[in-house]
Coordinates of C-alpha atoms in Angstrom, one line a residue:
Chain A
M17 CA 115.5 122.3 61.8
N18 CA 115.2 125.3 63.9
G19 CA 111.5 125.7 63.0
I20 CA 112.0 129.3 62.5
A21 CA 113.1 130.9 59.3
N22 CA 116.7 132.0 59.6
G23 CA 117.9 135.2 58.4
A24 CA 117.0 138.8 58.8
Q25 CA 115.2 139.9 62.0
R26 CA 111.4 139.6 61.6
F27 CA 110.8 142.7 63.6
K28 CA 112.7 145.7 64.9
P29 CA 113.9 145.6 68.4
M30 CA 111.5 147.1 70.8
P31 CA 112.5 150.5 72.1
L32 CA 114.0 149.5 75.4
N33 CA 112.6 150.9 78.6
T34 CA 115.2 152.9 80.3
A35 CA 115.1 150.9 83.5
V36 CA 117.5 148.1 84.3
A37 CA 115.9 144.8 84.6
V38 CA 118.7 142.6 85.7
Q39 CA 122.1 143.4 86.8
L40 CA 124.9 141.0 87.8
I41 CA 127.9 142.8 89.2
D42 CA 131.2 140.9 89.6
M43 CA 129.2 137.9 90.7
N44 CA 130.9 134.5 91.8
K45 CA 129.7 131.2 92.7
W46 CA 131.2 128.1 93.9
Y47 CA 129.9 124.4 94.3
G48 CA 132.2 123.3 97.0
Q49 CA 135.7 123.9 95.7
F50 CA 134.5 124.2 92.2
H51 CA 134.3 127.7 90.7
V52 CA 131.2 127.7 88.6
L53 CA 130.7 131.3 87.9
R54 CA 133.6 133.7 87.7
D55 CA 133.2 137.5 87.8
I56 CA 130.1 137.7 85.9
N57 CA 129.0 141.2 84.8
L58 CA 125.8 141.5 82.8
K59 CA 123.2 144.4 82.6
V60 CA 119.9 143.5 81.0
M61 CA 117.6 146.4 80.3
G62 CA 113.7 146.4 80.4
G63 CA 112.3 144.8 77.4
E64 CA 115.6 143.4 76.2
R65 CA 115.8 139.8 74.8
I66 CA 119.0 138.0 75.7
V67 CA 119.9 134.7 74.3
I68 CA 122.6 132.8 76.3
C69 CA 124.5 130.0 74.7
G70 CA 127.6 128.0 75.4
P71 CA 128.7 124.4 75.8
S72 CA 127.2 122.3 78.6
G73 CA 128.8 123.0 81.9
S74 CA 129.6 126.4 81.0
G75 CA 127.4 127.8 83.8
K76 CA 124.6 129.3 81.8
S77 CA 121.8 127.5 83.7
T78 CA 123.5 128.2 87.1
M79 CA 123.7 132.0 86.1
I80 CA 120.0 132.3 85.4
R81 CA 119.1 130.3 88.3
C82 CA 120.9 132.8 90.5
I83 CA 118.6 135.4 89.1
N84 CA 115.6 134.1 91.1
R85 CA 117.7 132.6 93.7
L86 CA 117.2 128.9 92.9
E87 CA 121.0 129.1 93.4
E88 CA 122.9 131.3 96.0
H89 CA 125.9 133.4 94.9
Q90 CA 128.7 133.9 97.2
Q91 CA 130.2 137.1 96.0
G92 CA 129.1 140.2 94.0
R93 CA 125.8 141.6 93.7
I94 CA 122.5 140.7 91.8
L95 CA 119.9 143.2 91.4
V96 CA 116.6 142.3 89.9
D97 CA 114.1 145.1 89.1
G98 CA 115.9 147.3 91.7
V99 CA 115.9 144.8 94.4
E100 CA 119.1 143.2 95.6
L101 CA 119.2 139.5 96.3
T102 CA 120.5 138.8 99.8
N103 CA 119.7 136.3 102.5
D104 CA 116.6 138.3 103.2
L105 CA 113.8 135.9 102.4
K106 CA 111.3 138.7 101.9
K107 CA 113.5 140.1 99.1
V108 CA 113.8 136.7 97.6
D109 CA 110.1 136.3 97.6
E110 CA 109.6 139.8 96.1
V111 CA 112.0 138.8 93.3
R112 CA 110.4 135.5 92.6
R113 CA 107.0 137.1 92.3
E114 CA 108.3 139.4 89.5
V115 CA 110.4 136.7 87.7
G116 CA 108.8 133.9 85.7
M117 CA 110.8 130.9 84.9
V118 CA 110.5 128.0 82.4
F119 CA 112.3 124.9 82.9
Q120 CA 113.7 122.2 80.4
H121 CA 111.6 119.6 82.1
F122 CA 108.6 121.8 82.6
N123 CA 108.3 121.1 86.3
L124 CA 104.5 121.2 85.9
F125 CA 102.6 119.8 88.9
P126 CA 101.3 116.5 87.9
H127 CA 98.6 116.2 90.6
L128 CA 96.8 119.4 89.5
T129 CA 94.9 120.2 86.4
V130 CA 96.4 122.4 83.8
M131 CA 93.9 125.2 85.2
D132 CA 95.0 124.5 88.7
N133 CA 98.7 124.7 87.7
C134 CA 98.0 128.2 86.3
T135 CA 95.9 129.6 89.1
L136 CA 97.9 128.1 92.1
A137 CA 100.5 130.9 92.3
P138 CA 98.1 133.8 91.7
I139 CA 95.8 132.6 94.3
W140 CA 98.3 131.8 96.9
V141 CA 101.0 134.2 96.3
R142 CA 99.0 137.2 94.9
K143 CA 95.9 136.5 97.0
M144 CA 93.8 136.6 93.8
P145 CA 90.2 135.6 94.1
K146 CA 89.7 132.3 92.3
K147 CA 87.3 133.4 89.5
E148 CA 89.7 136.2 88.5
A149 CA 92.6 133.8 88.5
E150 CA 90.8 131.5 86.3
Q151 CA 89.8 134.3 83.9
I152 CA 93.6 135.2 83.7
A153 CA 94.6 131.6 83.5
L154 CA 92.2 131.1 80.6
H155 CA 93.5 134.2 78.8
Y156 CA 97.1 133.0 78.9
L157 CA 96.1 129.4 77.9
M158 CA 94.4 130.9 74.9
R159 CA 97.5 132.9 74.2
V160 CA 99.6 129.6 74.2
K161 CA 96.8 128.1 72.1
I162 CA 95.6 125.3 74.4
P163 CA 92.6 126.8 76.3
E164 CA 90.8 123.4 75.5
Q165 CA 93.3 121.5 77.7
A166 CA 92.5 123.5 80.9
G167 CA 90.7 120.5 82.4
K168 CA 93.4 117.9 81.7
Y169 CA 96.3 116.8 83.9
P170 CA 99.8 117.5 82.6
G171 CA 100.6 113.8 82.0
Q172 CA 97.8 113.7 79.4
L173 CA 99.5 116.4 77.1
S174 CA 102.3 116.2 74.6
G175 CA 105.8 117.6 75.7
G176 CA 105.3 120.8 73.5
Q177 CA 101.8 121.4 75.1
Q178 CA 103.2 120.9 78.6
Q179 CA 105.9 123.4 77.9
R180 CA 103.3 125.8 76.6
V181 CA 101.4 125.3 79.8
A182 CA 104.5 126.0 81.8
I183 CA 104.9 129.1 79.9
A184 CA 101.4 130.2 80.6
R185 CA 101.6 129.2 84.3
A186 CA 104.5 131.5 84.6
L187 CA 102.7 134.3 82.7
C188 CA 99.8 134.1 85.0
M189 CA 101.8 135.9 87.7
S190 CA 102.4 138.7 85.2
P191 CA 106.1 138.7 85.6
K192 CA 108.3 141.5 84.4
I193 CA 111.1 139.2 83.5
M194 CA 111.0 135.7 82.1
L195 CA 113.9 133.2 82.4
F196 CA 113.9 130.2 80.0
D197 CA 116.3 127.4 80.9
E198 CA 116.6 125.4 77.6
P199 CA 112.9 125.2 77.1
T200 CA 113.0 123.2 73.9
S201 CA 115.9 120.7 74.8
A202 CA 113.6 118.1 76.1
L203 CA 111.1 118.1 73.3
D204 CA 110.6 116.0 70.3
P205 CA 111.7 117.8 67.1
E206 CA 108.0 118.3 66.0
M207 CA 107.2 120.0 69.1
V208 CA 110.0 122.6 69.1
K209 CA 108.3 125.0 66.8
E210 CA 105.2 125.5 68.8
V211 CA 107.1 126.4 71.8
L212 CA 109.4 128.6 70.0
D213 CA 106.5 130.4 68.3
T214 CA 105.0 131.1 71.7
M215 CA 108.3 132.6 72.9
V216 CA 108.5 134.6 69.7
G217 CA 105.0 136.1 70.5
L218 CA 106.2 137.0 73.9
A219 CA 109.3 138.8 72.5
E220 CA 107.1 140.8 70.2
D221 CA 105.1 141.9 73.2
G222 CA 108.2 143.4 74.8
M223 CA 108.7 140.9 77.6
T224 CA 112.2 141.1 79.1
M225 CA 113.5 137.7 78.5
L226 CA 116.7 135.8 79.3
V227 CA 116.8 132.5 77.1
I228 CA 119.3 129.7 77.3
T229 CA 118.9 127.8 73.9
H230 CA 120.8 126.3 71.2
E231 CA 118.1 127.3 68.6
M232 CA 120.3 129.7 66.7
G233 CA 117.3 130.5 64.4
F234 CA 115.5 131.8 67.4
A235 CA 118.5 133.8 68.6
R236 CA 119.0 135.5 65.1
E237 CA 115.3 136.4 64.9
V238 CA 114.5 137.5 68.5
A239 CA 117.6 138.3 70.4
D240 CA 118.9 141.9 70.9
R241 CA 122.0 140.5 72.3
V242 CA 123.7 137.0 72.5
V243 CA 125.7 136.0 75.4
F244 CA 128.2 133.2 75.0
M245 CA 129.7 131.6 78.0
D246 CA 132.4 129.0 78.7
E247 CA 134.0 127.7 81.8
G248 CA 131.9 129.9 84.0
Q249 CA 132.8 133.1 82.2
I250 CA 131.1 135.4 79.9
V251 CA 133.3 135.2 76.8
E252 CA 131.5 137.3 74.3
I253 CA 128.4 139.5 74.1
N254 CA 127.2 140.9 70.8
E255 CA 124.2 141.7 68.8
P256 CA 123.0 138.6 66.9
N257 CA 124.0 139.4 63.2
E258 CA 127.5 140.4 64.3
F259 CA 127.8 137.5 66.9
F260 CA 127.1 134.9 64.1
A261 CA 128.8 136.6 61.2
H262 CA 131.9 137.8 62.9
P263 CA 132.6 136.1 66.2
R264 CA 135.6 137.6 67.8
H265 CA 136.8 135.2 70.4
E266 CA 138.5 131.9 69.4
R267 CA 136.3 129.9 71.6
T268 CA 133.1 131.4 70.1
K269 CA 134.3 130.5 66.6
L270 CA 135.1 127.1 67.6
F271 CA 131.6 126.7 69.3
L272 CA 129.8 128.2 66.3
S273 CA 131.6 126.1 63.9
Q274 CA 130.5 123.0 66.0
I275 CA 126.7 123.8 65.9
L276 CA 126.3 125.7 62.7
R277 CA 127.1 123.3 59.9
Chain B
M50 CA 93.4 93.6 56.0
T51 CA 96.5 92.4 54.4
M52 CA 98.8 94.5 52.3
A53 CA 96.8 95.8 49.2
E54 CA 97.9 94.6 45.8
G55 CA 99.0 98.2 45.0
D56 CA 101.4 98.0 47.7
L57 CA 103.0 94.7 46.7
A58 CA 104.0 95.9 43.4
V59 CA 106.7 98.3 45.0
A60 CA 107.3 96.1 48.1
D61 CA 110.7 94.9 47.3
L62 CA 113.0 97.8 47.7
A63 CA 111.0 100.9 47.9
F64 CA 107.5 100.9 49.5
V65 CA 104.7 103.4 49.6
R66 CA 101.6 102.5 51.7
R67 CA 98.4 103.2 49.8
A68 CA 95.8 101.8 52.1
Q69 CA 95.7 102.6 56.0
I70 CA 95.5 99.4 58.1
D71 CA 92.4 99.4 60.3
A72 CA 92.5 98.3 64.0
R73 CA 91.6 94.6 64.5
P74 CA 90.4 92.9 67.7
P75 CA 93.2 90.8 69.4
P76 CA 93.2 87.0 69.1
K77 CA 90.7 85.0 71.3
T78 CA 93.4 83.8 73.6
M79 CA 94.0 87.3 74.9
T80 CA 90.4 88.2 75.9
G81 CA 87.6 86.6 78.0
A82 CA 88.1 84.0 80.7
L83 CA 90.8 82.2 78.9
G84 CA 92.8 85.4 78.5
W85 CA 92.3 86.2 82.3
L86 CA 93.5 82.8 83.3
R87 CA 96.4 83.0 81.1
D88 CA 97.4 86.5 82.3
N89 CA 96.8 86.2 86.0
L90 CA 97.3 82.4 86.9
L91 CA 99.4 80.7 84.2
S92 CA 101.6 83.5 82.7
T93 CA 104.9 81.9 83.5
P94 CA 106.2 78.4 84.6
F95 CA 106.8 80.0 88.2
N96 CA 103.2 81.4 88.2
I97 CA 101.8 78.0 87.1
A98 CA 103.9 76.4 89.9
L99 CA 102.5 79.1 92.5
T100 CA 99.0 78.6 91.2
I101 CA 99.1 74.8 91.8
L102 CA 100.7 75.2 95.1
I103 CA 98.1 77.6 96.5
A104 CA 95.3 75.5 95.0
L105 CA 96.7 72.7 97.1
L106 CA 97.1 74.7 100.1
L107 CA 93.3 75.8 99.9
V108 CA 92.2 72.2 99.4
W109 CA 94.2 71.2 102.4
A110 CA 93.2 74.1 104.7
L111 CA 89.7 75.2 103.6
P112 CA 87.7 72.0 104.4
E113 CA 89.2 71.7 108.0
L114 CA 88.5 75.4 108.7
L115 CA 85.0 75.0 107.5
K116 CA 84.5 71.9 109.5
F117 CA 85.7 73.6 112.7
L118 CA 84.0 76.9 112.3
V119 CA 80.8 76.0 110.8
L120 CA 79.9 72.3 110.4
D121 CA 81.1 70.8 113.8
A122 CA 80.6 74.0 115.6
V123 CA 78.2 74.3 118.6
W124 CA 75.8 77.2 118.2
S125 CA 73.8 77.2 121.5
G126 CA 74.3 76.1 125.0
T127 CA 74.6 77.6 128.5
D128 CA 77.8 76.2 129.9
R129 CA 80.8 74.0 129.1
D130 CA 78.8 70.8 128.7
A131 CA 77.4 72.0 125.5
C132 CA 80.9 72.1 124.0
R133 CA 82.3 68.8 125.4
E134 CA 82.9 65.8 123.3
V135 CA 82.4 63.4 126.2
V136 CA 78.9 64.9 126.9
Q137 CA 77.7 65.5 123.4
H138 CA 79.1 62.2 121.9
R139 CA 80.1 63.9 118.6
E140 CA 83.1 65.7 117.2
I141 CA 83.1 69.3 118.5
G142 CA 84.1 72.4 116.7
A143 CA 84.0 76.0 117.6
C144 CA 82.3 76.7 120.8
W145 CA 80.1 79.8 119.9
P146 CA 77.9 80.0 122.9
F147 CA 81.0 80.8 124.9
V148 CA 81.5 83.9 122.6
Y149 CA 78.0 85.1 122.9
E150 CA 78.0 84.8 126.6
R151 CA 81.2 86.7 127.0
A152 CA 80.6 89.1 124.0
A153 CA 79.7 92.1 126.2
Y154 CA 83.0 91.5 128.1
F155 CA 85.0 91.2 124.8
V156 CA 83.5 94.6 123.7
Y157 CA 83.3 96.8 126.9
G158 CA 85.8 95.0 129.3
S159 CA 84.9 95.8 132.8
Y160 CA 83.2 99.2 131.9
P161 CA 80.0 99.4 134.3
I162 CA 77.0 97.9 132.8
P163 CA 74.7 100.9 133.3
E164 CA 77.2 103.1 131.6
R165 CA 77.8 100.9 128.5
W166 CA 75.6 103.0 126.3
R167 CA 78.3 105.7 126.4
V168 CA 80.7 103.3 124.7
D169 CA 78.0 102.4 122.2
V170 CA 77.5 106.1 121.4
F171 CA 81.2 106.5 121.0
F172 CA 81.3 103.6 118.5
A173 CA 78.5 105.2 116.6
M174 CA 80.2 108.6 116.6
L175 CA 83.5 107.1 115.5
T176 CA 81.9 105.2 112.7
F177 CA 80.0 108.3 111.6
G178 CA 83.3 110.3 111.5
I179 CA 85.2 107.6 109.7
A180 CA 82.5 107.2 107.0
W181 CA 82.3 111.0 106.6
L182 CA 86.1 111.2 106.0
L183 CA 86.8 108.0 104.0
W184 CA 83.9 108.4 101.7
L185 CA 85.5 110.6 99.2
N186 CA 82.4 112.0 97.6
A187 CA 80.7 112.9 100.9
P188 CA 79.4 116.4 101.2
R189 CA 81.3 119.0 103.4
R190 CA 84.3 116.9 104.1
D191 CA 86.0 120.0 105.5
L192 CA 83.2 120.0 108.3
G193 CA 83.9 116.2 108.5
A194 CA 87.6 117.0 109.3
V195 CA 86.6 119.4 112.0
Y196 CA 84.2 116.9 113.5
F197 CA 86.7 114.1 113.3
F198 CA 89.8 115.9 114.6
I199 CA 88.2 118.2 117.2
V200 CA 84.5 117.4 118.1
L201 CA 85.1 113.6 118.2
P202 CA 88.2 113.5 120.4
V203 CA 86.7 116.0 122.9
G204 CA 83.4 114.4 122.9
S205 CA 84.9 110.9 123.4
I206 CA 86.9 111.9 126.3
I207 CA 84.0 113.5 128.0
L208 CA 81.7 110.6 127.0
L209 CA 84.0 107.8 127.9
H210 CA 85.8 109.1 130.9
G211 CA 82.9 111.0 132.2
L212 CA 82.2 114.5 133.3
P213 CA 80.1 114.6 136.6
A214 CA 79.0 118.2 135.6
F215 CA 77.1 116.7 132.6
G216 CA 75.6 113.9 134.8
L217 CA 78.2 111.5 133.5
P218 CA 80.0 109.7 136.4
V219 CA 83.7 109.1 135.9
V220 CA 84.7 105.6 134.8
D221 CA 88.2 105.0 135.7
T222 CA 90.3 103.7 132.7
V223 CA 91.3 100.7 134.7
L224 CA 87.7 99.4 134.0
W225 CA 87.9 99.9 130.1
G226 CA 88.6 96.8 128.1
G227 CA 88.1 94.7 125.1
V228 CA 87.3 96.1 121.6
L229 CA 86.9 99.6 123.3
V230 CA 90.4 99.9 124.4
T231 CA 91.8 98.4 121.1
I232 CA 89.7 100.8 119.1
V233 CA 90.7 103.8 121.3
L234 CA 94.4 102.9 121.1
A235 CA 94.4 102.3 117.3
A236 CA 92.3 105.3 116.6
V237 CA 94.6 107.7 118.7
G238 CA 97.7 106.1 117.2
I239 CA 96.4 106.4 113.7
V240 CA 95.2 110.0 114.0
V241 CA 98.3 111.3 115.9
S242 CA 101.1 109.4 114.1
L243 CA 100.6 110.8 110.6
P244 CA 100.8 114.5 111.4
I245 CA 103.7 113.9 113.9
G246 CA 105.4 111.7 111.3
I247 CA 105.1 114.3 108.5
V248 CA 106.5 117.0 110.9
L249 CA 109.4 114.6 111.9
A250 CA 110.1 113.7 108.2
L251 CA 110.1 117.3 107.2
G252 CA 112.3 118.1 110.2
R253 CA 114.8 115.4 109.1
R254 CA 115.0 117.2 105.9
S255 CA 115.1 120.6 107.1
R256 CA 118.0 122.9 106.5
M257 CA 118.1 123.9 110.1
P258 CA 120.7 121.9 111.9
A259 CA 118.9 121.9 115.4
V260 CA 115.6 120.7 113.8
R261 CA 117.3 118.1 111.7
L262 CA 119.3 116.8 114.7
F263 CA 116.2 116.5 116.9
S264 CA 114.1 114.7 114.4
T265 CA 117.0 112.4 113.4
L266 CA 117.7 111.6 117.1
F267 CA 114.0 111.0 117.9
I268 CA 113.3 108.8 115.0
E269 CA 116.5 106.7 115.4
F270 CA 116.0 106.4 119.1
V271 CA 112.5 105.2 118.9
R272 CA 113.1 103.0 116.0
G273 CA 116.0 101.5 117.7
V274 CA 114.0 100.4 120.8
P275 CA 111.4 97.6 120.7
L276 CA 107.8 98.6 121.3
I277 CA 107.6 96.5 124.5
T278 CA 110.4 98.5 126.0
V279 CA 108.6 101.8 125.2
L280 CA 105.6 100.4 126.9
F281 CA 107.5 99.2 129.9
M282 CA 109.2 102.5 130.2
A283 CA 105.9 104.4 130.1
S284 CA 104.1 102.3 132.5
V285 CA 106.8 101.0 134.9
M286 CA 109.7 103.6 134.8
L287 CA 107.7 106.8 134.5
P288 CA 106.0 106.6 137.7
L289 CA 109.3 106.2 139.5
F290 CA 110.3 109.7 138.3
V291 CA 107.0 111.4 138.6
P292 CA 105.2 112.4 141.9
Q293 CA 102.3 110.1 142.4
Q294 CA 99.7 113.0 142.2
F295 CA 100.9 114.1 138.7
E296 CA 101.2 110.5 137.5
P297 CA 99.3 110.2 134.4
D298 CA 96.8 107.7 133.6
K299 CA 98.1 104.1 132.7
L300 CA 96.1 104.0 129.5
L301 CA 97.1 107.5 128.5
R302 CA 100.7 106.5 128.9
A303 CA 100.5 103.4 126.8
M304 CA 98.6 105.5 124.3
I305 CA 101.5 108.0 124.1
G306 CA 104.1 105.4 124.0
L307 CA 102.3 103.7 121.1
A308 CA 101.4 106.9 119.3
L309 CA 105.1 108.1 119.4
F310 CA 106.4 104.7 118.4
A311 CA 104.2 104.7 115.3
S312 CA 105.1 108.3 114.5
A313 CA 108.8 107.5 114.2
Y314 CA 108.0 104.7 111.8
M315 CA 105.5 107.0 109.9
A316 CA 108.2 109.7 109.7
E317 CA 110.4 107.2 107.7
V318 CA 107.7 106.3 105.5
V319 CA 106.8 109.8 104.7
R320 CA 110.4 110.6 104.2
G321 CA 110.6 107.9 101.6
G322 CA 107.7 109.5 99.7
L323 CA 109.4 112.9 99.9
Q324 CA 112.5 111.6 98.5
A325 CA 110.6 110.1 95.5
I326 CA 109.3 113.6 94.4
P327 CA 111.8 115.2 91.9
H328 CA 113.6 118.3 93.0
G329 CA 112.1 120.1 90.0
Q330 CA 108.7 120.1 91.6
D331 CA 110.1 122.1 94.4
E332 CA 112.0 124.5 92.1
G333 CA 108.8 125.0 90.0
A334 CA 107.0 126.0 93.0
M335 CA 109.8 128.2 94.4
A336 CA 110.2 130.0 91.0
L337 CA 106.4 130.9 91.3
G338 CA 107.0 132.5 94.6
L339 CA 105.4 130.0 96.8
T340 CA 106.6 130.0 100.3
Y341 CA 108.0 126.9 102.2
P342 CA 104.7 126.0 104.0
Q343 CA 102.7 126.5 100.7
R344 CA 105.1 124.4 98.6
M345 CA 104.9 121.6 101.1
R346 CA 101.2 121.7 101.5
L347 CA 100.2 122.3 98.0
I348 CA 102.9 120.6 96.0
I349 CA 105.2 118.3 97.7
L350 CA 103.1 116.5 100.4
P351 CA 100.1 115.8 98.2
Q352 CA 102.3 113.9 95.9
A353 CA 104.6 112.3 98.4
L354 CA 101.7 111.1 100.6
K355 CA 100.0 109.7 97.4
V356 CA 102.9 107.5 96.6
T357 CA 103.3 106.4 100.2
I358 CA 99.8 105.4 100.8
P359 CA 100.5 101.7 100.6
N360 CA 103.3 102.2 103.2
I361 CA 101.2 104.5 105.4
V362 CA 98.5 101.8 105.5
N363 CA 101.1 99.2 106.2
T364 CA 102.1 101.2 109.2
Y365 CA 98.7 101.6 110.4
I366 CA 98.1 97.8 110.0
G367 CA 101.2 97.2 112.0
L368 CA 100.0 99.7 114.6
F369 CA 96.6 98.1 114.8
K370 CA 98.1 94.7 115.6
D371 CA 100.7 96.2 118.0
T372 CA 98.0 97.6 120.2
T373 CA 97.8 93.9 121.5
L374 CA 101.1 94.3 123.1
V375 CA 99.6 96.5 125.8
L376 CA 98.5 93.4 127.5
I377 CA 101.9 93.0 128.9
V378 CA 101.6 96.1 130.9
G379 CA 98.2 95.2 132.3
I380 CA 95.8 96.9 130.0
F381 CA 92.7 94.9 129.0
D382 CA 92.7 95.3 125.3
F383 CA 90.5 92.8 123.1
L384 CA 93.1 90.1 123.1
R385 CA 93.6 90.4 126.7
T386 CA 89.9 89.8 127.4
I387 CA 89.9 86.7 125.4
E388 CA 92.8 85.5 127.3
V389 CA 91.0 86.1 130.6
A390 CA 87.7 84.6 129.4
R391 CA 89.2 81.4 127.8
I392 CA 90.5 80.3 131.3
D393 CA 87.1 80.7 132.9
P394 CA 86.3 77.3 134.5
K395 CA 82.6 77.7 133.5
W396 CA 83.7 77.4 129.8
A397 CA 86.7 75.0 130.3
T398 CA 86.5 72.8 127.3
P399 CA 89.4 71.6 124.9
V400 CA 88.0 74.0 122.2
T401 CA 87.6 77.1 124.3
S402 CA 90.9 78.6 123.6
T403 CA 90.8 77.7 119.9
T404 CA 87.4 79.5 119.6
G405 CA 88.7 82.6 121.3
Y406 CA 91.7 82.7 119.2
A407 CA 89.6 82.2 116.1
L408 CA 87.4 85.1 117.1
A409 CA 90.5 87.3 117.7
A410 CA 92.0 86.4 114.3
M411 CA 88.7 87.3 112.5
F412 CA 88.4 90.5 114.3
Y413 CA 91.9 91.5 113.5
L414 CA 91.6 90.2 109.8
V415 CA 88.4 92.2 109.2
F416 CA 89.9 95.4 110.4
C417 CA 93.3 95.1 108.7
Y418 CA 91.9 93.7 105.5
G419 CA 89.3 96.5 105.5
M420 CA 92.1 99.0 105.7
S421 CA 94.1 97.4 103.0
R422 CA 91.2 97.3 100.6
Y423 CA 90.4 101.0 101.3
A424 CA 93.9 101.9 100.5
R425 CA 93.9 100.0 97.3
A426 CA 90.7 101.6 96.2
M427 CA 92.0 105.1 97.1
E428 CA 95.2 104.3 95.1
A429 CA 93.3 103.3 92.2
R430 CA 91.2 106.4 92.4
L431 CA 94.2 108.7 92.7
A432 CA 96.0 107.0 89.8
S433 CA 93.1 107.5 87.5
G434 CA 93.1 111.1 88.5
D435 CA 96.5 111.9 86.9
K436 CA 97.8 109.5 84.5
R437 CA 101.3 110.1 83.6

C-alpha cells in the first residue's frame, strides 16, 4: 500500500549539519477568531528529515506554509536559514529563494511546457542565462526520471509525472530546504510509489526536508523525527521507531490506531 | 472480435480474458456527412426544431436580400434618375451609384482632397501593423509591437494632424470624417482599453486599500453612466470648466471618453478572468520566489487573458459599434457621413437611405465578424497548445 517496504531504515541518518535550518519559536497564528497554530516550537537542523502527520485541520499545512510565508504568523518568531521572517518583503523573497515547496495539487503552470516550468524561476529570480537554466532543468528532470517529457505541457502528463515535475521545478532553484505538503494525497495509488521514490532519493542526498504525509512507510524509512500535530499544537515529536512502537500521548495512540491497521 | 471460445468456458461466474479486444471503427451513423448532420443539426428534438426554424428564416430572408442588393440593384448612373422607379419603369433595388459617388466622403469625410493621400498612408500603416501583430507566426513580433504601440501612434498623429515643419499642413480634426474617424476612434479605444483595463482589474484586487478604492470607484462610476452621458460630459460640460485656450480638441475628448468607458468594462472582463485562475497558481509562483509583477506577467495574466479572449473581443466589438454614438456630439464618423449623404437632394430617391444603411450594416458586419473569427482562431490555437 505504501509502496515502500516497511521496517528498518534502509540507510543511516545523514550526519547532521550543525546549522539550524528552520526554527519556529512560540509561533502563533489566527484565522480571524480561530486560533490555528498555538505556541509552536520546532527546530530543524540542516540535513534533517522531518515527517509531520496529524488529523486534517490540525494545522500541519498552515505551519509549513508559514515557513515560506505563504501564510503570515501573528506572534512568535520564524527563522529560516538564519533569516527571520517579518513584513520585510526583501527577507521574504530571500527565504523563498532558498526554500522549495511541493504542493498537494502540484500547482504546475499549465500554459508553460515542463521545461519552461523548470527554467522560469532560475531565469527570472536567479537571473540565470537561459542555456544554463535549461541544462540544470534537464539534469533535475533526469533525476526525477522524466527528461523525455520536457517539451510537453503539464496537462499531458499523469499525476505522478506532474508531481515529479513539480519536485524538479523546485530543485532547479537549488533550495537548501524542501517543504512537501501532502505530495501524494492527490495521486492514484499506482502513482504514489514513483513520487515517494523520488523523495527517498532526495533524502539520501542529504536535503533538509519537512514532509507532511500519511505514508507511514515513508516516515519509518526516511524520517529522522516524526512530528504529530492536533488542534494547532505539536503533540509529540520522536524518532520514527519509537514514535510508531511506543507513542506516548493518548492522542497519538488513537491516531496511529486509526491509520495503522 | 467477439468473446473467444476459451473465454466463454469460464464466463458464468469467474472470468479470465484470454484474447485482447482490438479497436474497431465506429458505426457508419457516427461518421461522414450523416454523422455530421446528426451531431450538429439534428442531435435533439430542440435542435431539430431550431434547424427547421432557421432554415425557414433563411428561405424567407435570403431571396429578398439578394433581390434588393444584387438582382434589382442599379449599378451605374450619375444622379437620382438612375434609381427612380418612375423614370426607369422597373423595380429598383439598392442604388449603388450613390455609394460610388459619395465613397470618398464616406472614407475621408471633409478631409481636404489634396491631403487625402495622408489618410491612405495611415490606413496602409495601420493594416501593416495589425497584420504583423495578429499573424502569430510573423517574424520579429517584438519589433512589431514597438512599431504598433510607439511608431504607429506617433506617426499617425504627425501624418493625420499634420506638422508644418515636415511640410504637412495642419488638418483640423473638425474636417476628419467617415471611416477615418471610426477607425481612429476604434483603434485608440482598442489599444488603450486593454492595458488600462488590466491595471484597473489588478487594482481592484490589490491589497492596498487606496488603490482598491480608486479602481472600484472608477469602474463602478463609469459603468453606472451611459456612454452618451460620458460623451456629452466630454464635449459639452468640459469646455465650461476649462479656459478656452486650453480646451482640448473635440475629437480627442470623445476619444478619451470612449477609451475610458471601454476600459471600465474591460477591467471587469479581465477581473473575471483573474478570478478563474486557481489560487494555487499564485502560490506556486510565490513559493519559487517570483515577485508580484513577475507572477502577474508570467503566470496569472497569460492564463487569465486566455480564458477571457471571447469576452475581450466581445468588448472590442461593442466598442467598435459604440463609436457610432459620437455622432450625437457632432463628430462625423462613418455612420454620420451616411446620414448626411442620404439626404442630399441630388440622390433623393426612395431607396437611397436603405442603400446607405445597407452599406453601413455591411461595413460594421465585416469588421465585427472579422474580429470574432480571429478570436475563435486564436482560442483554438491556444487550446491546442496546452490540453488539460
